[in-house]
Coordinates of C-alpha atoms in Angstrom, one line a residue:
R274 CA -44.9 -1.0 -5.1
Q275 CA -43.3 -3.1 -7.8
D276 CA -42.1 0.0 -9.6
Q277 CA -40.5 1.3 -6.5
Q278 CA -38.8 -2.1 -6.0
Q279 CA -37.5 -2.0 -9.6
Q280 CA -36.1 1.5 -9.0
E281 CA -34.3 0.3 -5.8
D282 CA -33.0 -2.8 -7.6
S283 CA -31.8 -0.6 -10.5
A284 CA -30.0 1.8 -8.1
I285 CA -28.3 -1.1 -6.2
S286 CA -27.2 -2.6 -9.5
A287 CA -25.8 0.7 -10.7
T288 CA -23.9 1.2 -7.5
E289 CA -22.5 -2.4 -7.6
S290 CA -21.4 -1.9 -11.2
Q291 CA -19.6 1.3 -10.4
L292 CA -18.1 0.2 -7.1
E293 CA -15.5 -2.2 -8.5
A294 CA -14.1 0.4 -10.9
Y295 CA -14.0 3.1 -8.2
V296 CA -12.3 0.9 -5.6
S297 CA -9.9 -0.5 -8.1
K298 CA -8.9 3.0 -9.2
F299 CA -8.6 4.3 -5.6
V300 CA -6.6 1.3 -4.4
G301 CA -4.5 1.5 -7.6
D302 CA -3.7 5.1 -6.9
Q303 CA -2.7 4.2 -3.3
L304 CA -0.5 1.4 -4.5
S305 CA 1.1 3.7 -7.1
Q306 CA 2.0 6.1 -4.3
A307 CA 3.5 3.3 -2.3
R308 CA 5.6 2.3 -5.3
Q309 CA 6.7 5.9 -5.8
Q310 CA 7.8 6.1 -2.1
L311 CA 9.8 2.9 -2.5
E312 CA 11.5 4.4 -5.6
R313 CA 12.4 7.5 -3.6
Y314 CA 14.0 5.3 -1.0
S315 CA 15.9 3.5 -3.8
E316 CA 17.2 6.8 -5.1
S317 CA 18.3 7.7 -1.6
Y318 CA 20.1 4.4 -1.4
L319 CA 22.0 5.1 -4.6
G320 CA 23.0 8.5 -3.3
T321 CA 24.2 6.9 -0.1
M322 CA 26.2 4.3 -2.0
T323 CA 27.8 7.0 -4.1
S324 CA 28.7 9.0 -1.0
A325 CA 30.0 5.9 0.7
L326 CA 32.3 5.1 -2.3
E327 CA 33.6 8.7 -2.2
V328 CA 34.3 8.4 1.5
G329 CA 36.0 5.1 0.8
Q330 CA 38.9 7.1 -0.5
M331 CA 39.3 8.6 3.0
G332 CA 40.7 7.1 6.2
A333 CA 39.4 4.0 8.0
E334 CA 37.2 6.0 10.4
H335 CA 35.4 7.7 7.6
R336 CA 35.0 4.3 5.8
L337 CA 33.4 2.7 8.9
A338 CA 31.0 5.6 9.3
A339 CA 30.0 5.4 5.7
L340 CA 29.6 1.6 5.9
D341 CA 27.3 2.0 8.9
K342 CA 25.2 4.5 7.0
V343 CA 24.9 2.1 4.0
K344 CA 24.0 -0.8 6.3
A345 CA 21.3 1.3 7.9
V346 CA 19.8 2.3 4.5
L347 CA 20.0 -1.3 3.3
G348 CA 18.2 -2.5 6.4
R349 CA 15.5 0.1 6.0
M350 CA 15.1 -0.8 2.3
D351 CA 14.7 -4.4 3.1
T352 CA 12.1 -3.6 5.7
L353 CA 10.2 -1.2 3.4
G354 CA 10.3 -3.6 0.5
A355 CA 8.8 -6.4 2.7
E356 CA 6.2 -4.0 4.2
V357 CA 5.2 -2.8 0.7
E358 CA 4.9 -6.3 -0.7
A359 CA 2.8 -7.5 2.3
L360 CA 0.6 -4.5 2.2
L361 CA 0.1 -4.7 -1.6
A362 CA -0.9 -8.4 -1.2
T363 CA -3.3 -7.6 1.6
V364 CA -4.9 -4.7 -0.1
E365 CA -5.2 -6.5 -3.4
R366 CA -6.9 -9.4 -1.7
G367 CA -9.4 -6.9 -0.3
V368 CA -10.4 -5.3 -3.6
P369 CA -13.9 -6.5 -4.4
R370 CA -14.4 -8.5 -7.6
S371 CA -17.6 -8.3 -9.6
R372 CA -20.6 -9.3 -7.5
E373 CA -18.4 -11.2 -5.0
P374 CA -18.5 -10.3 -1.3
C375 CA -15.9 -7.6 -0.5
I376 CA -13.8 -9.4 2.1
A377 CA -14.5 -11.5 5.2
F378 CA -15.0 -9.5 8.5
D379 CA -11.7 -11.0 9.9
E380 CA -9.8 -9.7 6.9
L381 CA -11.5 -6.3 7.3
E382 CA -10.3 -6.1 10.9
E383 CA -6.8 -7.1 9.7
L384 CA -6.8 -4.3 7.2
E385 CA -7.9 -1.8 9.8
E386 CA -5.1 -3.0 12.1
L387 CA -2.6 -2.6 9.3
A388 CA -3.7 0.9 8.7
G389 CA -2.8 1.7 12.3
T390 CA 0.6 0.0 12.3
Q391 CA 2.2 0.1 8.9
E392 CA 4.7 2.9 8.1
V393 CA 4.3 2.4 4.3
A394 CA 1.1 3.7 2.7
P395 CA -1.2 3.2 5.7
A396 CA -3.8 5.1 3.7
A397 CA -4.0 2.2 1.2
A398 CA -5.1 -0.3 3.9
A399 CA -7.5 2.3 5.5
A400 CA -9.0 3.1 2.2
A401 CA -9.6 -0.5 1.2
A402 CA -11.1 -1.2 4.6
A403 CA -13.3 1.9 4.4
A404 CA -14.4 1.1 0.8
C405 CA -15.2 -2.5 1.7
R406 CA -17.1 -1.5 4.9
G407 CA -19.1 0.9 2.8
S408 CA -20.0 -1.8 0.3
A409 CA -21.1 -4.3 2.9

């Protein structure tokens, strides 16, 4: 009986020691993907600005259309930047630290809600929530 208990304790300890590295890598990969997506939007913005400057040489109607396009891209960039920062902060708070509880149940529900509503990297919030739920 005692030998079986030691084996179970050993298995639990091994799982706990591997969980932090696994979750950290998984969440890190998701965050990296979110950053890459933000970089793609930034490159799109640069292209839009270049195009707008070229159109600026044309008449007032073309300049106004280009300005509207730039404003739309800038607004989207601001929104995406804020969403990524908020999601990164939320997900990073949910990454378990060595032998600490993963996250509070309320925070877990918040992560699951974010996974259903965020446009930027919803997989990161869902993965963190799933990983934490699995470690509880």
